[in-house]
DNA sequence: TTGAAAGCGATACCAG
DNA sequence: CTGGTATCGCTTTCAA
């Protein structure tokens, strides 16, 4: 691979001049520019981005850390960041497969080694304290899908509590009175908040959800199926089912129908996330839209903004107090309908 | 951000020594090692990967170029590469949003600038010739999902023709005689090959497919719905439908059922790809498994292998004549069954 | 308009 | 075991 020196030598100019034409410096004579350009083409020259980054102390990489790519939800998240990257002529450095605090920590560290100072991180395992400490060292670190009060202005998150409430209000408005819910067995924040919002709103309306009608399972199709079987075998009846996410909801519907219940005529089912799947299922799933791609874009832009600010005003603490909270939007499709039992 | 010099100064040693402890060189005295390590922690030191790459001429990045991340198929591809990257302690540089030959070319070039010499590329727009030329310059370039004879050993691809044949054999074995097919309107290679394999096998068995029973549409749910309407309105009957991909197949099923046809009792439907979706649909979709994740892993490993080989034997042309062809596997689920018409 | 030279932050060879 | 130093490929003053 030819270097700037090779070009300089062959073209009979100094490296400084070559550098200038590479960077489009207007004060190179047109003639030399042409000459140099030709040699670059001949030798198939490509500037070395590493060397460049080293001297300019600038980095055109934006890092993304997510648990997995196969989950469409995270794929959308990555996609949102990618769009911003493209728009800003930056590139995506992606890290997945996070399972432990240690692996999350390591992923962040790898990004730091590359001096990638803009990063969008989806962390569920690291503690608030560690994240706060990290964010002090990394000005361009933005958390997505998580809210930490002390660094609120660097978090882009969804109001899961409100999402649960919205679901409850929707079912309540449809006249439902007997509720069940399927949640995720994983004790990350989201499932708890969604369920809490849901039950809280029910309580406010004078209803309650039987504890035996709350099941926990793997947050996927099969988990939804199994949880639903448990629900059914409890012997208790319900006309409305609030499920942690769309995949589980689709699994639930499938099991309900296998057991002779029609959705939504007999039982209304509402999911969460509004992934592609929910539009493909039959009946089409009513759910809460989680605008993850938009949020990811926002997060990426925010991260870029933060690094710029840092440069502009080194030690001047400019505490952005803006909050980046999103509220899920109800998407009414076919799996919920008026309750005809009461 | 502190540098190796800072550490050396504070610890009272030379940069060489610091470098040694960073790289775990066994011949540093335990005591100095401890001292240096402490300072590194104190100053929150992180080695600069760019500087490192510059001097070692080694790069721990593996590049992936795909059209999009939102498409689960490509997400799986990226995921496969990521797994290999992780396993080799490398990192993923991802580029998406390819729409034209120019953008594909640019994406590859950005990877080159970063001296990322291992790359897995999914290119549909660049010509064979350009790709061949490129692969001569980039030893670690591997093409996925595309086959170019001259650089066959650097292509990891699926035999779409054979896939079509397998589908045909499956339907034939189920006693079907009247066929229809939905293909993609986009004139990339795959749809043509799949359909050709399908019809060729039918012909071999003494059957044919009515040209009016071949529809083309957008390769998504809606495209499948629309194409199916066209098929139905032709007035011609058929008992088996071969669809370009799973999304279209699910759209097709939906339309068929809306029109009073039962799947598979009245009409058998078979898709292609075996994406997650096909397991969620009802009836569960019979389809051809496209082991894209496995293929992506293979491609990534191959790319790494190629760069190593290059290093081992510079000019010695070691033409790997191995071929990396995959054949799709029939996944029989619920959407195809014995024809009861004949 | 161009060139010489001083780094950027690390590695690795050669001495000692 | 440790230190000095040339070097990687490029950008960026400072002079000419």
Short mmCIF file of N, CA and C in Angstrom, two decimals, chain B residues 71-204:
data_model
loop_
_atom_site.label_atom_id
_atom_site.label_comp_id
_atom_site.label_asym_id
_atom_site.label_seq_id
_atom_site.Cartn_x
_atom_site.Cartn_y
_atom_site.Cartn_z
N UNK B 71 -33.53 -4.93 7.59
CA UNK B 71 -33.91 -6.21 7.03
C UNK B 71 -33.27 -7.31 7.88
N UNK B 72 -34.12 -8.15 8.49
CA UNK B 72 -33.61 -9.19 9.40
C UNK B 72 -32.59 -10.11 8.74
N UNK B 73 -32.74 -10.26 7.46
CA UNK B 73 -31.80 -11.11 6.74
C UNK B 73 -30.39 -10.54 6.84
N UNK B 74 -30.25 -9.27 6.62
CA UNK B 74 -28.93 -8.66 6.69
C UNK B 74 -28.45 -8.48 8.12
N UNK B 75 -29.41 -8.33 8.99
CA UNK B 75 -29.04 -8.24 10.40
C UNK B 75 -28.38 -9.56 10.82
N UNK B 76 -28.91 -10.66 10.35
CA UNK B 76 -28.33 -11.96 10.67
C UNK B 76 -26.94 -12.08 10.07
N UNK B 77 -26.81 -11.57 8.88
CA UNK B 77 -25.52 -11.60 8.22
C UNK B 77 -24.49 -10.83 9.07
N UNK B 78 -24.86 -9.63 9.44
CA UNK B 78 -23.96 -8.82 10.25
C UNK B 78 -23.65 -9.53 11.57
N UNK B 79 -24.68 -10.15 12.10
CA UNK B 79 -24.50 -10.85 13.35
C UNK B 79 -23.49 -11.99 13.24
N UNK B 80 -23.57 -12.70 12.15
CA UNK B 80 -22.63 -13.79 11.93
C UNK B 80 -21.20 -13.28 11.91
N UNK B 81 -20.99 -12.19 11.22
CA UNK B 81 -19.64 -11.62 11.14
C UNK B 81 -19.20 -11.14 12.52
N UNK B 82 -20.13 -10.54 13.23
CA UNK B 82 -19.80 -10.03 14.56
C UNK B 82 -19.31 -11.15 15.47
N UNK B 83 -19.95 -12.28 15.36
CA UNK B 83 -19.54 -13.41 16.20
C UNK B 83 -18.09 -13.79 15.96
N UNK B 84 -17.74 -13.85 14.69
CA UNK B 84 -16.36 -14.18 14.36
C UNK B 84 -15.43 -13.08 14.87
N UNK B 85 -15.84 -11.86 14.69
CA UNK B 85 -15.03 -10.73 15.14
C UNK B 85 -14.74 -10.86 16.63
N UNK B 86 -15.79 -11.07 17.38
CA UNK B 86 -15.65 -11.21 18.83
C UNK B 86 -14.67 -12.31 19.19
N UNK B 87 -14.89 -13.42 18.52
CA UNK B 87 -14.08 -14.60 18.75
C UNK B 87 -12.60 -14.33 18.48
N UNK B 88 -12.34 -13.46 17.52
CA UNK B 88 -10.96 -13.15 17.15
C UNK B 88 -10.49 -11.85 17.80
N UNK B 89 -11.27 -11.37 18.75
CA UNK B 89 -10.97 -10.08 19.39
C UNK B 89 -10.81 -8.97 18.36
N UNK B 90 -11.68 -8.97 17.41
CA UNK B 90 -11.66 -7.88 16.45
C UNK B 90 -12.95 -7.10 16.61
N UNK B 91 -13.04 -5.97 15.91
CA UNK B 91 -14.26 -5.20 16.03
C UNK B 91 -14.91 -4.95 14.68
N UNK B 92 -16.18 -4.68 14.73
CA UNK B 92 -16.97 -4.52 13.52
C UNK B 92 -17.10 -3.08 13.08
N UNK B 93 -16.75 -2.84 11.84
CA UNK B 93 -17.01 -1.55 11.25
C UNK B 93 -18.10 -1.80 10.22
N UNK B 94 -19.23 -1.17 10.43
CA UNK B 94 -20.38 -1.51 9.61
C UNK B 94 -20.80 -0.38 8.70
N UNK B 95 -21.12 -0.73 7.48
CA UNK B 95 -21.57 0.28 6.55
C UNK B 95 -22.84 -0.19 5.87
N UNK B 96 -23.86 0.64 5.90
CA UNK B 96 -25.11 0.24 5.25
C UNK B 96 -25.59 1.35 4.33
N UNK B 97 -26.81 1.18 3.84
CA UNK B 97 -27.39 2.22 3.00
C UNK B 97 -26.86 2.22 1.60
N UNK B 98 -26.54 1.04 1.09
CA UNK B 98 -26.01 1.00 -0.26
C UNK B 98 -27.15 0.98 -1.26
N UNK B 99 -27.11 1.89 -2.16
CA UNK B 99 -28.17 1.96 -3.15
C UNK B 99 -27.63 1.98 -4.56
N UNK B 100 -26.39 2.40 -4.69
CA UNK B 100 -25.83 2.52 -6.04
C UNK B 100 -24.43 1.96 -6.07
N UNK B 101 -23.93 1.77 -7.27
CA UNK B 101 -22.56 1.29 -7.43
C UNK B 101 -21.63 2.29 -6.74
N UNK B 102 -21.95 3.55 -6.89
CA UNK B 102 -21.09 4.57 -6.32
C UNK B 102 -21.02 4.48 -4.80
N UNK B 103 -22.15 4.28 -4.17
CA UNK B 103 -22.13 4.22 -2.71
C UNK B 103 -21.45 2.93 -2.23
N UNK B 104 -21.56 1.88 -2.98
CA UNK B 104 -20.88 0.65 -2.60
C UNK B 104 -19.37 0.85 -2.71
N UNK B 105 -19.00 1.50 -3.79
CA UNK B 105 -17.58 1.76 -4.03
C UNK B 105 -17.01 2.62 -2.90
N UNK B 106 -17.77 3.61 -2.55
CA UNK B 106 -17.33 4.52 -1.49
C UNK B 106 -17.18 3.81 -0.15
N UNK B 107 -18.14 2.97 0.15
CA UNK B 107 -18.10 2.24 1.41
C UNK B 107 -16.84 1.39 1.49
N UNK B 108 -16.53 0.72 0.41
CA UNK B 108 -15.32 -0.10 0.38
C UNK B 108 -14.10 0.79 0.58
N UNK B 109 -14.13 1.93 -0.05
CA UNK B 109 -12.98 2.81 0.06
C UNK B 109 -12.76 3.33 1.48
N UNK B 110 -13.83 3.63 2.15
CA UNK B 110 -13.70 4.09 3.53
C UNK B 110 -13.04 3.01 4.38
N UNK B 111 -13.41 1.78 4.10
CA UNK B 111 -12.80 0.68 4.84
C UNK B 111 -11.31 0.62 4.54
N UNK B 112 -10.97 0.84 3.31
CA UNK B 112 -9.56 0.80 2.93
C UNK B 112 -8.78 1.91 3.62
N UNK B 113 -9.38 3.07 3.70
CA UNK B 113 -8.71 4.18 4.35
C UNK B 113 -8.35 3.83 5.79
N UNK B 114 -9.21 3.07 6.38
CA UNK B 114 -8.94 2.68 7.76
C UNK B 114 -8.00 1.50 7.83
N UNK B 115 -7.53 1.10 6.71
CA UNK B 115 -6.62 -0.03 6.62
C UNK B 115 -7.26 -1.28 7.22
N UNK B 116 -8.54 -1.35 7.02
CA UNK B 116 -9.29 -2.51 7.46
C UNK B 116 -9.21 -3.51 6.34
N UNK B 117 -8.34 -4.48 6.46
CA UNK B 117 -8.10 -5.34 5.31
C UNK B 117 -8.93 -6.62 5.29
N UNK B 118 -9.70 -6.81 6.34
CA UNK B 118 -10.62 -7.94 6.34
C UNK B 118 -12.01 -7.40 6.10
N UNK B 119 -12.61 -7.79 5.00
CA UNK B 119 -13.97 -7.31 4.83
C UNK B 119 -14.92 -8.27 4.14
N UNK B 120 -16.15 -8.23 4.62
CA UNK B 120 -17.20 -9.07 4.06
C UNK B 120 -18.19 -8.14 3.37
N UNK B 121 -18.30 -8.31 2.08
CA UNK B 121 -19.10 -7.37 1.30
C UNK B 121 -20.29 -8.01 0.61
N UNK B 122 -21.41 -7.37 0.77
CA UNK B 122 -22.60 -7.80 0.06
C UNK B 122 -22.89 -6.75 -0.99
N UNK B 123 -22.44 -7.02 -2.18
CA UNK B 123 -22.61 -6.03 -3.24
C UNK B 123 -23.50 -6.56 -4.34
N UNK B 124 -24.47 -5.75 -4.71
CA UNK B 124 -25.35 -6.16 -5.81
C UNK B 124 -25.18 -5.23 -7.00
N UNK B 125 -24.59 -4.08 -6.74
CA UNK B 125 -24.56 -3.08 -7.80
C UNK B 125 -23.24 -3.03 -8.57
N UNK B 126 -22.16 -3.31 -7.89
CA UNK B 126 -20.88 -3.25 -8.59
C UNK B 126 -20.79 -4.38 -9.62
N UNK B 127 -20.10 -4.11 -10.69
CA UNK B 127 -19.99 -5.13 -11.74
C UNK B 127 -18.98 -6.20 -11.35
N UNK B 128 -19.09 -7.33 -12.00
CA UNK B 128 -18.15 -8.42 -11.76
C UNK B 128 -16.72 -7.91 -11.93
N UNK B 129 -16.49 -7.21 -13.02
CA UNK B 129 -15.14 -6.75 -13.32
C UNK B 129 -14.57 -5.85 -12.22
N UNK B 130 -15.39 -4.95 -11.77
CA UNK B 130 -14.89 -4.04 -10.74
C UNK B 130 -14.58 -4.81 -9.46
N UNK B 131 -15.43 -5.73 -9.14
CA UNK B 131 -15.23 -6.54 -7.93
C UNK B 131 -13.96 -7.38 -8.06
N UNK B 132 -13.74 -7.90 -9.23
CA UNK B 132 -12.53 -8.70 -9.45
C UNK B 132 -11.29 -7.82 -9.26
N UNK B 133 -11.35 -6.64 -9.84
CA UNK B 133 -10.22 -5.71 -9.72
C UNK B 133 -9.98 -5.37 -8.25
N UNK B 134 -11.05 -5.08 -7.57
CA UNK B 134 -10.98 -4.72 -6.17
C UNK B 134 -10.36 -5.85 -5.35
N UNK B 135 -10.78 -7.04 -5.63
CA UNK B 135 -10.32 -8.16 -4.83
C UNK B 135 -8.83 -8.42 -5.05
N UNK B 136 -8.33 -7.92 -6.17
CA UNK B 136 -6.90 -8.07 -6.39
C UNK B 136 -6.12 -7.12 -5.48
N UNK B 137 -6.71 -5.98 -5.25
CA UNK B 137 -6.05 -5.00 -4.39
C UNK B 137 -6.25 -5.28 -2.91
N UNK B 138 -7.36 -5.91 -2.60
CA UNK B 138 -7.68 -6.14 -1.20
C UNK B 138 -7.70 -7.63 -0.92
N UNK B 139 -6.61 -8.12 -0.38
CA UNK B 139 -6.49 -9.57 -0.19
C UNK B 139 -7.57 -10.16 0.71
N UNK B 140 -8.05 -9.36 1.66
CA UNK B 140 -9.02 -9.91 2.61
C UNK B 140 -10.46 -9.64 2.26
N UNK B 141 -10.72 -9.39 0.99
CA UNK B 141 -12.09 -9.09 0.57
C UNK B 141 -12.84 -10.36 0.21
N UNK B 142 -13.99 -10.56 0.85
CA UNK B 142 -14.80 -11.73 0.53
C UNK B 142 -16.20 -11.28 0.17
N UNK B 143 -16.73 -11.85 -0.87
CA UNK B 143 -18.07 -11.51 -1.33
C UNK B 143 -19.07 -12.49 -0.74
N UNK B 144 -20.15 -11.97 -0.26
CA UNK B 144 -21.16 -12.88 0.26
C UNK B 144 -22.44 -12.73 -0.53
N UNK B 145 -23.10 -13.86 -0.76
CA UNK B 145 -24.38 -13.81 -1.43
C UNK B 145 -24.23 -13.44 -2.90
N UNK B 146 -23.07 -13.73 -3.43
CA UNK B 146 -22.83 -13.44 -4.84
C UNK B 146 -21.73 -14.37 -5.34
N UNK B 147 -21.90 -14.78 -6.55
CA UNK B 147 -20.90 -15.71 -7.09
C UNK B 147 -20.29 -15.19 -8.38
N UNK B 148 -18.98 -15.02 -8.36
CA UNK B 148 -18.27 -14.61 -9.57
C UNK B 148 -17.24 -15.70 -9.85
N UNK B 149 -17.39 -16.31 -10.97
CA UNK B 149 -16.58 -17.47 -11.30
C UNK B 149 -15.08 -17.24 -11.10
N UNK B 150 -14.56 -16.12 -11.62
CA UNK B 150 -13.11 -15.91 -11.59
C UNK B 150 -12.53 -15.77 -10.19
N UNK B 151 -13.36 -15.38 -9.23
CA UNK B 151 -12.87 -15.28 -7.87
C UNK B 151 -13.73 -16.15 -6.97
N UNK B 152 -14.06 -17.28 -7.50
CA UNK B 152 -14.97 -18.21 -6.84
C UNK B 152 -14.55 -18.54 -5.41
N UNK B 153 -13.25 -18.66 -5.20
CA UNK B 153 -12.78 -19.05 -3.87
C UNK B 153 -12.93 -17.92 -2.86
N UNK B 154 -13.38 -16.77 -3.31
CA UNK B 154 -13.58 -15.66 -2.38
C UNK B 154 -15.04 -15.25 -2.33
N UNK B 155 -15.86 -16.17 -2.76
CA UNK B 155 -17.30 -15.92 -2.72
C UNK B 155 -17.96 -16.96 -1.83
N UNK B 156 -18.86 -16.50 -1.02
CA UNK B 156 -19.65 -17.42 -0.20
C UNK B 156 -21.08 -17.19 -0.63
N UNK B 157 -21.66 -18.17 -1.30
CA UNK B 157 -22.98 -17.90 -1.85
C UNK B 157 -23.93 -19.08 -1.77
N UNK B 158 -25.19 -18.78 -2.03
CA UNK B 158 -26.23 -19.80 -1.95
C UNK B 158 -26.66 -20.19 -3.35
N UNK B 159 -26.90 -21.46 -3.53
CA UNK B 159 -27.33 -21.94 -4.82
C UNK B 159 -28.84 -21.73 -4.98
N UNK B 160 -29.19 -20.58 -5.50
CA UNK B 160 -30.59 -20.23 -5.64
C UNK B 160 -31.31 -21.13 -6.63
N UNK B 161 -30.59 -21.51 -7.66
CA UNK B 161 -31.18 -22.38 -8.67
C UNK B 161 -31.64 -23.69 -8.01
N UNK B 162 -30.73 -24.25 -7.25
CA UNK B 162 -31.05 -25.50 -6.58
C UNK B 162 -32.21 -25.30 -5.61
N UNK B 163 -32.26 -24.15 -4.97
CA UNK B 163 -33.36 -23.84 -4.05
C UNK B 163 -34.70 -23.95 -4.77
N UNK B 164 -34.76 -23.36 -5.94
CA UNK B 164 -35.99 -23.43 -6.72
C UNK B 164 -36.34 -24.87 -7.04
N UNK B 165 -35.33 -25.62 -7.37
CA UNK B 165 -35.57 -27.03 -7.69
C UNK B 165 -36.12 -27.78 -6.49
N UNK B 166 -35.52 -27.53 -5.35
CA UNK B 166 -35.96 -28.23 -4.14
C UNK B 166 -37.43 -27.94 -3.85
N UNK B 167 -37.77 -26.66 -4.00
CA UNK B 167 -39.16 -26.27 -3.77
C UNK B 167 -40.07 -27.05 -4.72
N UNK B 168 -39.67 -27.10 -5.96
CA UNK B 168 -40.48 -27.81 -6.96
C UNK B 168 -40.61 -29.28 -6.60
N UNK B 169 -39.52 -29.89 -6.25
CA UNK B 169 -39.56 -31.31 -5.90
C UNK B 169 -40.51 -31.56 -4.72
N UNK B 170 -40.43 -30.65 -3.75
CA UNK B 170 -41.29 -30.79 -2.58
C UNK B 170 -42.76 -30.76 -2.99
N UNK B 171 -43.12 -29.80 -3.79
CA UNK B 171 -44.52 -29.67 -4.19
C UNK B 171 -44.95 -30.83 -5.10
N UNK B 172 -44.03 -31.23 -5.94
CA UNK B 172 -44.31 -32.36 -6.82
C UNK B 172 -44.57 -33.62 -5.98
N UNK B 173 -43.76 -33.80 -4.98
CA UNK B 173 -43.89 -34.98 -4.13
C UNK B 173 -45.22 -34.96 -3.40
N UNK B 174 -45.75 -33.75 -3.21
CA UNK B 174 -47.04 -33.63 -2.53
C UNK B 174 -48.18 -33.75 -3.53
N UNK B 175 -47.80 -34.15 -4.74
CA UNK B 175 -48.82 -34.45 -5.71
C UNK B 175 -49.44 -33.24 -6.41
N UNK B 176 -48.83 -32.10 -6.27
CA UNK B 176 -49.39 -30.91 -6.92
C UNK B 176 -49.11 -30.95 -8.42
N UNK B 177 -50.03 -30.32 -9.15
CA UNK B 177 -49.85 -30.30 -10.61
C UNK B 177 -50.05 -28.93 -11.20
N UNK B 178 -50.76 -28.08 -10.48
CA UNK B 178 -51.01 -26.75 -11.02
C UNK B 178 -50.28 -25.71 -10.17
N UNK B 179 -49.34 -25.06 -10.79
CA UNK B 179 -48.44 -24.18 -10.03
C UNK B 179 -48.57 -22.71 -10.37
N UNK B 180 -48.24 -21.92 -9.39
CA UNK B 180 -48.16 -20.47 -9.60
C UNK B 180 -46.91 -20.00 -8.87
N UNK B 181 -46.45 -18.82 -9.21
CA UNK B 181 -45.27 -18.31 -8.51
C UNK B 181 -45.30 -16.80 -8.43
N UNK B 182 -44.75 -16.32 -7.34
CA UNK B 182 -44.61 -14.88 -7.16
C UNK B 182 -43.13 -14.60 -7.03
N UNK B 183 -42.65 -13.66 -7.82
CA UNK B 183 -41.23 -13.35 -7.81
C UNK B 183 -41.02 -11.88 -7.46
N UNK B 184 -39.78 -11.51 -7.34
CA UNK B 184 -39.49 -10.11 -7.04
C UNK B 184 -39.36 -9.32 -8.33
N UNK B 185 -39.82 -8.12 -8.32
CA UNK B 185 -39.75 -7.31 -9.53
C UNK B 185 -38.35 -6.79 -9.76
N UNK B 186 -37.50 -6.88 -8.75
CA UNK B 186 -36.17 -6.33 -8.91
C UNK B 186 -35.26 -7.28 -9.65
N UNK B 187 -34.63 -6.79 -10.63
CA UNK B 187 -33.85 -7.68 -11.46
C UNK B 187 -32.44 -7.92 -10.94
N UNK B 188 -32.36 -8.33 -9.70
CA UNK B 188 -31.09 -8.83 -9.25
C UNK B 188 -31.10 -10.31 -9.59
N UNK B 189 -30.01 -10.93 -9.36
CA UNK B 189 -29.84 -12.31 -9.78
C UNK B 189 -30.83 -13.30 -9.13
N UNK B 190 -30.93 -13.21 -7.81
CA UNK B 190 -31.62 -14.24 -7.05
C UNK B 190 -32.99 -14.66 -7.54
N UNK B 191 -33.91 -13.71 -7.69
CA UNK B 191 -35.26 -14.13 -8.06
C UNK B 191 -35.27 -14.93 -9.34
N UNK B 192 -34.52 -14.47 -10.31
CA UNK B 192 -34.46 -15.16 -11.58
C UNK B 192 -34.01 -16.59 -11.41
N UNK B 193 -32.96 -16.77 -10.66
CA UNK B 193 -32.42 -18.12 -10.48
C UNK B 193 -33.40 -19.03 -9.74
N UNK B 194 -34.02 -18.47 -8.72
CA UNK B 194 -34.95 -19.30 -7.96
C UNK B 194 -36.09 -19.78 -8.85
N UNK B 195 -36.61 -18.85 -9.60
CA UNK B 195 -37.73 -19.19 -10.47
C UNK B 195 -37.30 -20.16 -11.56
N UNK B 196 -36.12 -19.93 -12.08
CA UNK B 196 -35.63 -20.80 -13.15
C UNK B 196 -35.46 -22.23 -12.64
N UNK B 197 -34.87 -22.35 -11.47
CA UNK B 197 -34.71 -23.68 -10.89
C UNK B 197 -36.06 -24.35 -10.72
N UNK B 198 -37.01 -23.57 -10.27
CA UNK B 198 -38.35 -24.09 -10.02
C UNK B 198 -38.97 -24.61 -11.32
N UNK B 199 -38.99 -23.77 -12.32
CA UNK B 199 -39.64 -24.16 -13.58
C UNK B 199 -38.87 -25.29 -14.26
N UNK B 200 -37.57 -25.23 -14.16
CA UNK B 200 -36.77 -26.25 -14.82
C UNK B 200 -37.12 -27.64 -14.26
N UNK B 201 -37.26 -27.67 -12.95
CA UNK B 201 -37.57 -28.95 -12.32
C UNK B 201 -38.98 -29.42 -12.71
N UNK B 202 -39.89 -28.47 -12.79
CA UNK B 202 -41.25 -28.83 -13.20
C UNK B 202 -41.22 -29.43 -14.59
N UNK B 203 -40.54 -28.73 -15.47
CA UNK B 203 -40.43 -29.21 -16.83
C UNK B 203 -39.90 -30.63 -16.87
N UNK B 204 -38.87 -30.86 -16.08
CA UNK B 204 -38.27 -32.18 -16.03
C UNK B 204 -39.28 -33.25 -15.62
#
